[in-house]
Short mmCIF file of C-alpha atoms and ligand atoms in Angstrom, two decimals:
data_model
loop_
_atom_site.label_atom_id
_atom_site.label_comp_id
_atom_site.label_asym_id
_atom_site.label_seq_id
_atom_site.Cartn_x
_atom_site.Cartn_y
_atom_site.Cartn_z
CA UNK A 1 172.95 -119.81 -1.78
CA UNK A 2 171.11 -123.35 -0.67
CA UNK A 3 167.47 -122.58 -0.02
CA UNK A 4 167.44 -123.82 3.20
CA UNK A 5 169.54 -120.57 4.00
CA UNK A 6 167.81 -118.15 1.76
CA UNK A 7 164.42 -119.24 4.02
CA UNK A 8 167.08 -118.94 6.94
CA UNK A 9 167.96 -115.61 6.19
CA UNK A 10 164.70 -114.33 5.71
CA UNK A 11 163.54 -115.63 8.82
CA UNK A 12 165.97 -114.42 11.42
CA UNK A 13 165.74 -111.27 9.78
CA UNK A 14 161.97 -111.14 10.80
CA UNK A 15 162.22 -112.88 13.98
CA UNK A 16 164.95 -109.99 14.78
CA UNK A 17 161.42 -107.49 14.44
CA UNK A 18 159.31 -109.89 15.79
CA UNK A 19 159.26 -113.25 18.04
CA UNK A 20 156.81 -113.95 19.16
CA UNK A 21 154.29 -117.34 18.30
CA UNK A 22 151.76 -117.03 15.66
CA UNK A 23 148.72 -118.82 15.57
CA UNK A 24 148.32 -118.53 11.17
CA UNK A 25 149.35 -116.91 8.29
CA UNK A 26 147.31 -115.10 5.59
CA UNK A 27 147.68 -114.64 2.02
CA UNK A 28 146.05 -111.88 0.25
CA UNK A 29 144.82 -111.80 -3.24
CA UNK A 30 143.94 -108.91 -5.48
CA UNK A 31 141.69 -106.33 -3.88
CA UNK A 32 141.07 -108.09 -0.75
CA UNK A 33 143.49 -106.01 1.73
CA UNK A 34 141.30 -104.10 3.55
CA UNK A 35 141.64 -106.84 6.50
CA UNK A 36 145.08 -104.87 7.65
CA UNK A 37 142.92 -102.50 8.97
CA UNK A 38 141.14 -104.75 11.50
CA UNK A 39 144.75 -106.21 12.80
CA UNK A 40 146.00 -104.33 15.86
CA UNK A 41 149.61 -103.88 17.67
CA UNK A 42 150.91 -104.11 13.83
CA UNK A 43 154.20 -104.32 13.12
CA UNK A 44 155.27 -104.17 8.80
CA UNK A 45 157.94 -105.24 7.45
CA UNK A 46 158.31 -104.06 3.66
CA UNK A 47 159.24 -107.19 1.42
CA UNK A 48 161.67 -104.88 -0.20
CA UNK A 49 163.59 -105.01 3.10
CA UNK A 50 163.45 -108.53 3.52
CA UNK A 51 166.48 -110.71 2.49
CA UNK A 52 165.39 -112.98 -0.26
CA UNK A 53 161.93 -111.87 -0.83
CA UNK A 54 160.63 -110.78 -4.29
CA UNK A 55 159.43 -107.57 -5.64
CA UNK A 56 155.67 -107.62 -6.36
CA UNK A 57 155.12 -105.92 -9.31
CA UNK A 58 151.07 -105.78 -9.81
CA UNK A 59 148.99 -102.63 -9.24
CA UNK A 60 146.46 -103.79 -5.94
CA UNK A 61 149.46 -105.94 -4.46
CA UNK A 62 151.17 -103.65 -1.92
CA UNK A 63 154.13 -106.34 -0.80
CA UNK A 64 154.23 -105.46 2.68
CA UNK A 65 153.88 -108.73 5.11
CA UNK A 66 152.11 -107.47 8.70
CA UNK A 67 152.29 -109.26 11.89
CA UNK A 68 149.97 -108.85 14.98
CA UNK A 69 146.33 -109.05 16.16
CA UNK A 70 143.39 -110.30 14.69
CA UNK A 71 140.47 -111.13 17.28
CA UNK A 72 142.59 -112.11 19.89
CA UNK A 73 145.28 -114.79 17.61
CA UNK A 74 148.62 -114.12 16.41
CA UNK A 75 148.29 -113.10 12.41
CA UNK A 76 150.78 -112.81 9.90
CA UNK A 77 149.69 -111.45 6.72
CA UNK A 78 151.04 -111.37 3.35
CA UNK A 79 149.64 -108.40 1.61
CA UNK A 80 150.75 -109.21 -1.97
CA UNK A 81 151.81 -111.90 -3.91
CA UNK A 82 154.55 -113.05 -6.40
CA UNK A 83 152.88 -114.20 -9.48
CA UNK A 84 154.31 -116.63 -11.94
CA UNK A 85 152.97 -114.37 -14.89
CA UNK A 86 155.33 -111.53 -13.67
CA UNK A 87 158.61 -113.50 -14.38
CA UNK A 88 158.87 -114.65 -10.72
CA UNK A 89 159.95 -118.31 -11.22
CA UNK A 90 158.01 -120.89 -8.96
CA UNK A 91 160.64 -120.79 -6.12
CA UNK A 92 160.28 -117.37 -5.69
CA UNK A 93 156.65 -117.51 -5.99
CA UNK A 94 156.12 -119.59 -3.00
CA UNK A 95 159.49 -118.79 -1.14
CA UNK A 96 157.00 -116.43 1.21
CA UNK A 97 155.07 -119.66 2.27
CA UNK A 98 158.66 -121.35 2.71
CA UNK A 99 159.68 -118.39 5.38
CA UNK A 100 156.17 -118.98 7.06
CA UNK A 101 156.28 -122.07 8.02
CA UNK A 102 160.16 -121.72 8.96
CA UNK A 103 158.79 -119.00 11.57
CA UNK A 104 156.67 -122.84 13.00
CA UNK A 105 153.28 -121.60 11.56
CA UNK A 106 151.17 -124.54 10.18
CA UNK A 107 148.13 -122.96 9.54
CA UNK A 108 147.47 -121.25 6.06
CA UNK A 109 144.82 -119.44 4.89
CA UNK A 110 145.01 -118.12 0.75
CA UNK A 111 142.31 -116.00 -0.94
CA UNK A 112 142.34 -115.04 -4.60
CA UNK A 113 140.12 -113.38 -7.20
CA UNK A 114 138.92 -115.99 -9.99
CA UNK A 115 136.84 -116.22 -12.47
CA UNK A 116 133.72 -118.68 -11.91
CA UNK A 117 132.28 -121.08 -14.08
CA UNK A 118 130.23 -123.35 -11.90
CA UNK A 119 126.26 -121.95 -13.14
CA UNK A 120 125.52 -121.67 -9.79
CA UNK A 121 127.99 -118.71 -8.79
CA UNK A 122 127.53 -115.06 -9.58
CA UNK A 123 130.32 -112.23 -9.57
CA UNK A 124 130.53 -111.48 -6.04
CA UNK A 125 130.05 -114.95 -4.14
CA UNK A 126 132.89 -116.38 -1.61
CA UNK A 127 133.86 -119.46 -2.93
CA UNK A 128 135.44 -122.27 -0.17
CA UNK A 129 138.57 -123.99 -2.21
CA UNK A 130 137.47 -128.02 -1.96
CA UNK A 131 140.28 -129.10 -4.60
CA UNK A 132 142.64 -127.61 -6.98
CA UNK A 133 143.98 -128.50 -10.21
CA UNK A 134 147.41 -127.26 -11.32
CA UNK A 135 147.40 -125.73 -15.30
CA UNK A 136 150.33 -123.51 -14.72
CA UNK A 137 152.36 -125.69 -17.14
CA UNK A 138 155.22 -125.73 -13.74
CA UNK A 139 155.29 -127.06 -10.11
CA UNK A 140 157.66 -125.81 -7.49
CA UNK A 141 158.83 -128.95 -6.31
CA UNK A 142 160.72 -129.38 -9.90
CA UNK A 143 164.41 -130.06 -8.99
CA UNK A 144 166.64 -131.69 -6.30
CA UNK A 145 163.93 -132.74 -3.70
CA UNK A 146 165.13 -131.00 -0.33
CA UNK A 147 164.22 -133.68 2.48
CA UNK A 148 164.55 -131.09 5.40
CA UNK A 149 161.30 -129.34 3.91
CA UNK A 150 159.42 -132.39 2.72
CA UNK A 151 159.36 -135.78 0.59
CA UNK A 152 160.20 -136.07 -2.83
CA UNK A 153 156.47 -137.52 -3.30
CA UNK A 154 154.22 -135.34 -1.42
CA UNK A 155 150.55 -136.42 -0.95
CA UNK A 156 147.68 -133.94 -1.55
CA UNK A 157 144.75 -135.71 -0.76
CA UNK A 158 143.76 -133.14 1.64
CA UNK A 159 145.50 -130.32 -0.11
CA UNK A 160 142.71 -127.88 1.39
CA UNK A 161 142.27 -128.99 5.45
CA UNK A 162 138.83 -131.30 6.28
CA UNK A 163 138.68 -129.21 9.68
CA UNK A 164 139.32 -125.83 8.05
CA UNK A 165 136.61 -125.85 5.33
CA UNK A 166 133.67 -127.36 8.54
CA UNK A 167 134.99 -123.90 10.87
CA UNK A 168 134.82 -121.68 7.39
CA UNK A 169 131.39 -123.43 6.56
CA UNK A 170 130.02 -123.00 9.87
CA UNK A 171 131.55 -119.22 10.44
CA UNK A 172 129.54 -118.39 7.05
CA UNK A 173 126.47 -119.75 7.92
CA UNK A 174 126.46 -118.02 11.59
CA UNK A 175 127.32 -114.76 9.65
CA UNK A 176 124.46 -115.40 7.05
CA UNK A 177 127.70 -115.18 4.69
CA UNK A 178 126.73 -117.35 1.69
CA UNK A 179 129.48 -119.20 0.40
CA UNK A 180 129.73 -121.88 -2.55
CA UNK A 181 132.45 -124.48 -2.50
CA UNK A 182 134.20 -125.65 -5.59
CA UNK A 183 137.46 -126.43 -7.47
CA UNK A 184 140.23 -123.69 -8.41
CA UNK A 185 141.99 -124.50 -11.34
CA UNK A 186 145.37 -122.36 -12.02
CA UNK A 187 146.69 -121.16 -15.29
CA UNK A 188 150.19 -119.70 -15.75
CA UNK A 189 147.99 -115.95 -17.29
CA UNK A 190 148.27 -113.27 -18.11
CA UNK A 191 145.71 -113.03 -20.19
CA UNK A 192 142.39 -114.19 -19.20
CA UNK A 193 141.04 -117.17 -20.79
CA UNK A 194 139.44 -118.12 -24.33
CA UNK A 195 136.11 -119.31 -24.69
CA UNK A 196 137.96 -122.70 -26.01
CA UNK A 197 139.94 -122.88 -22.79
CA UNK A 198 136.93 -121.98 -20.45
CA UNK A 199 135.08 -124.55 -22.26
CA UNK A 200 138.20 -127.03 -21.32
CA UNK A 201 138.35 -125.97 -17.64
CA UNK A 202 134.91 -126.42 -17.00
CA UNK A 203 134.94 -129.86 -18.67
CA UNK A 204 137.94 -131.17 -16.45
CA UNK A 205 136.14 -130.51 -13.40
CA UNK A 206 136.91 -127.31 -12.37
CA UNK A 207 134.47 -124.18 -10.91
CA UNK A 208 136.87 -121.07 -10.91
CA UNK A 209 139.55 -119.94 -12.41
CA UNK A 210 142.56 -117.86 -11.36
CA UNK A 211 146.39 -117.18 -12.08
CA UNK A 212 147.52 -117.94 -8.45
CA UNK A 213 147.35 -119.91 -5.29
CA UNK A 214 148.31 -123.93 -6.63
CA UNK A 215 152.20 -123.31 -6.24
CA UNK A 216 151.61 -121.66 -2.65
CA UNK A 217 149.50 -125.12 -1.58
CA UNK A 218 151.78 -127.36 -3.16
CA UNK A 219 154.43 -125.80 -1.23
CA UNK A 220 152.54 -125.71 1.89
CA UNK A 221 151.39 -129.31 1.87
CA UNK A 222 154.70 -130.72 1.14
CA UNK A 223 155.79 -128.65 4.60
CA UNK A 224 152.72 -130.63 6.46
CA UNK A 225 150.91 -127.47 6.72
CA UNK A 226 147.05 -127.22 7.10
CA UNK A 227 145.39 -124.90 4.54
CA UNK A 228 141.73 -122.98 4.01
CA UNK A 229 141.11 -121.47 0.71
CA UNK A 230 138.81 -118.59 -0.04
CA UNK A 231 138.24 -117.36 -3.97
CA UNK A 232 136.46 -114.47 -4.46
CA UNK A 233 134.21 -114.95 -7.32
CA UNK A 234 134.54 -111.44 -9.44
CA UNK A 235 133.19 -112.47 -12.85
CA UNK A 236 131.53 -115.26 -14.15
CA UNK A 237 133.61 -116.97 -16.85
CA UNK A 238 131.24 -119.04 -18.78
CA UNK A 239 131.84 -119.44 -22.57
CA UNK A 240 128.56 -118.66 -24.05
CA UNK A 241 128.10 -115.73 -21.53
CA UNK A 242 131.49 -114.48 -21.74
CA UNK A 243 131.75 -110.26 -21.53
CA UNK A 244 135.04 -108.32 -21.48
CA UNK A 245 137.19 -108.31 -18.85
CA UNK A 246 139.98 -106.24 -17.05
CA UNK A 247 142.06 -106.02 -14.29
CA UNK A 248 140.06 -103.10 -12.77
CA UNK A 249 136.73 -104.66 -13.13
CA UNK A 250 138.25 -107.79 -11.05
CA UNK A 251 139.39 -105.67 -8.37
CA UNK A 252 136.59 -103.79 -8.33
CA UNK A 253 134.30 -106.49 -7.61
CA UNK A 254 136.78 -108.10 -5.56
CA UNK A 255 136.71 -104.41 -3.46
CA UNK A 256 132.89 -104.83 -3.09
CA UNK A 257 133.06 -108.16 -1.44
CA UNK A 258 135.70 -107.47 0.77
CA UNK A 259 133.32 -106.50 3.77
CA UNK A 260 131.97 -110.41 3.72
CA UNK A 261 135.91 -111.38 3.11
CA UNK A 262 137.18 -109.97 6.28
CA UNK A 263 134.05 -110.89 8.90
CA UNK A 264 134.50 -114.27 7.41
CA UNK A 265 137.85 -114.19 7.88
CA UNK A 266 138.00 -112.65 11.20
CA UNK A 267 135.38 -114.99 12.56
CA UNK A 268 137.19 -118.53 11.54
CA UNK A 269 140.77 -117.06 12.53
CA UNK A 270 139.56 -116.73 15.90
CA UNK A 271 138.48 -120.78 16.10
CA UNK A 272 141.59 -121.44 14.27
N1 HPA B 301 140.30 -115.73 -15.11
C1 HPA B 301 141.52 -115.84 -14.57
N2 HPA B 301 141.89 -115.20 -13.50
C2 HPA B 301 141.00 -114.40 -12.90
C3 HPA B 301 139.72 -114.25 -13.40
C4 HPA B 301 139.36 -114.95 -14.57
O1 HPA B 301 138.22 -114.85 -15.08
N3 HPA B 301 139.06 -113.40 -12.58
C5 HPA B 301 139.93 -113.07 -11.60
N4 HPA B 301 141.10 -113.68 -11.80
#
């Protein structure tokens, strides 16, 4: 099947649950969930049940997208996400973002967990996304170009929205939310990085790290859409400083910031 009617598919199949307009999407990343609570009127739709949709296979990702609510807009959120590391190739990775904007929303906003390496950051600190750099070794717009979702040559100048990042900026500071801004780089994972390749990614100009998020904005900006980035910063990944590191220390962390995560959240969602 074409992918114009795989994203067709999965669309009418959601706008059969739900039709009405919604003002932005969400993307969730690891440990950072806890803002489905806060959405009212919610109606979930399992990704299982949804034609075309992956299976998310990490522990913290429950793959259930959630529409309704959130201080007084129209939310969608994606509570889980396909990761290239798990096999998923990068169609299927961003296909999700590909349905969203088929449903006519153009606003996007992605959170991660990532490792920082910028001095400045501790474990714990929201990090506003200025700029990414793509080390996944793959893009998602490999292949026959398919002109009805965007050019061959996309621009990405603005990859992360001028307006979005002044509303998250000035949400934070109103909330006495501190926030650092910096660079997300993406590798493919799944293991976390080397000293060597820390070393690297700090060199090329980048201030956290994570295994996610790139193919989702690629995809997004070659559909036009307008994205806001937030990393959650849950271990510092500098070389000479470097401690061990697992998945449950990451989501731990990531669990502990989640109360600044959602007012943030909430609070630019309902300028959006
Ligand atoms: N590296 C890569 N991905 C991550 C990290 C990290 O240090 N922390 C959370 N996700």
């Amino acid at each position: 099947m074409c992918i114009l009617d795989k994203i067709n598919k999965a669309k009418k199949y959601i706008q059969n649950i739900y039709s009405t307009e919604i003002d932005v999407a969400i993307i969730l990343g690891s440990g950072l969930s806890s803002i489905v609570n806060d959405i009212k009127d919610k109606t979930v739709i399992k990704y299982s049940d949804i034609p075309g949709f992956p299976v998310s296979t990490v522990v913290g990702h429950a793959g259930e997208l959630i529409i309704g609510n959130l201080n007084k807009k129209k939310v969608l959120v994606l509570n889980g996400r396909f990761h290239y590391y798990e096999g998923h190739n990068m169609e299927a990775v961003t296909f999700p973002v590909r349905v969203i904007k088929s449903l006519g929303i153009n606003k996007l906003i992605v959170s991660n967990a990532a490792g920082g390496m910028n001095k400045d950051f501790k474990a714990g600190d929201l990090m506003i996304i200025k700029d990414q750099i793509n080390l996944t070794g793959d893009n998602p717009l490999i292949g026959k170009n398919v002109d009805k979702l965007g050019p061959r040559f996309p621009d990405m100048s603005e990859c992360y929205n001028k307006d979005l990042i002044k509303l998250a900026k000035e949400k934070a500071n109103e909330l006495h939310v501190k926030v650092q801004e910096g660079v997300y780089v993406a590798v493919s994972g799944p293991n976390y990085e080397t000293k060597a390749e820390l070393n690297m990614l700090i060199n090329i100009g980048a201030d956290a790290v994570g295994m996610s998020t790139v193919p989702e904005v690629i995809v997004a900006n070659h559909m036009g859409m307008k994205v806001l980035g937030i990393s959650c910063i849950t271990d510092m990944a500098i070389p000479d400083k470097l401690e061990p590191l697992d998945h449950e220390k990451v989501i731990e962390v990531a669990n502990k910031s989640m109360i600044k995560f959602v007012s943030l959240i909430k609070e630019v969602v309902k300028d959006i």
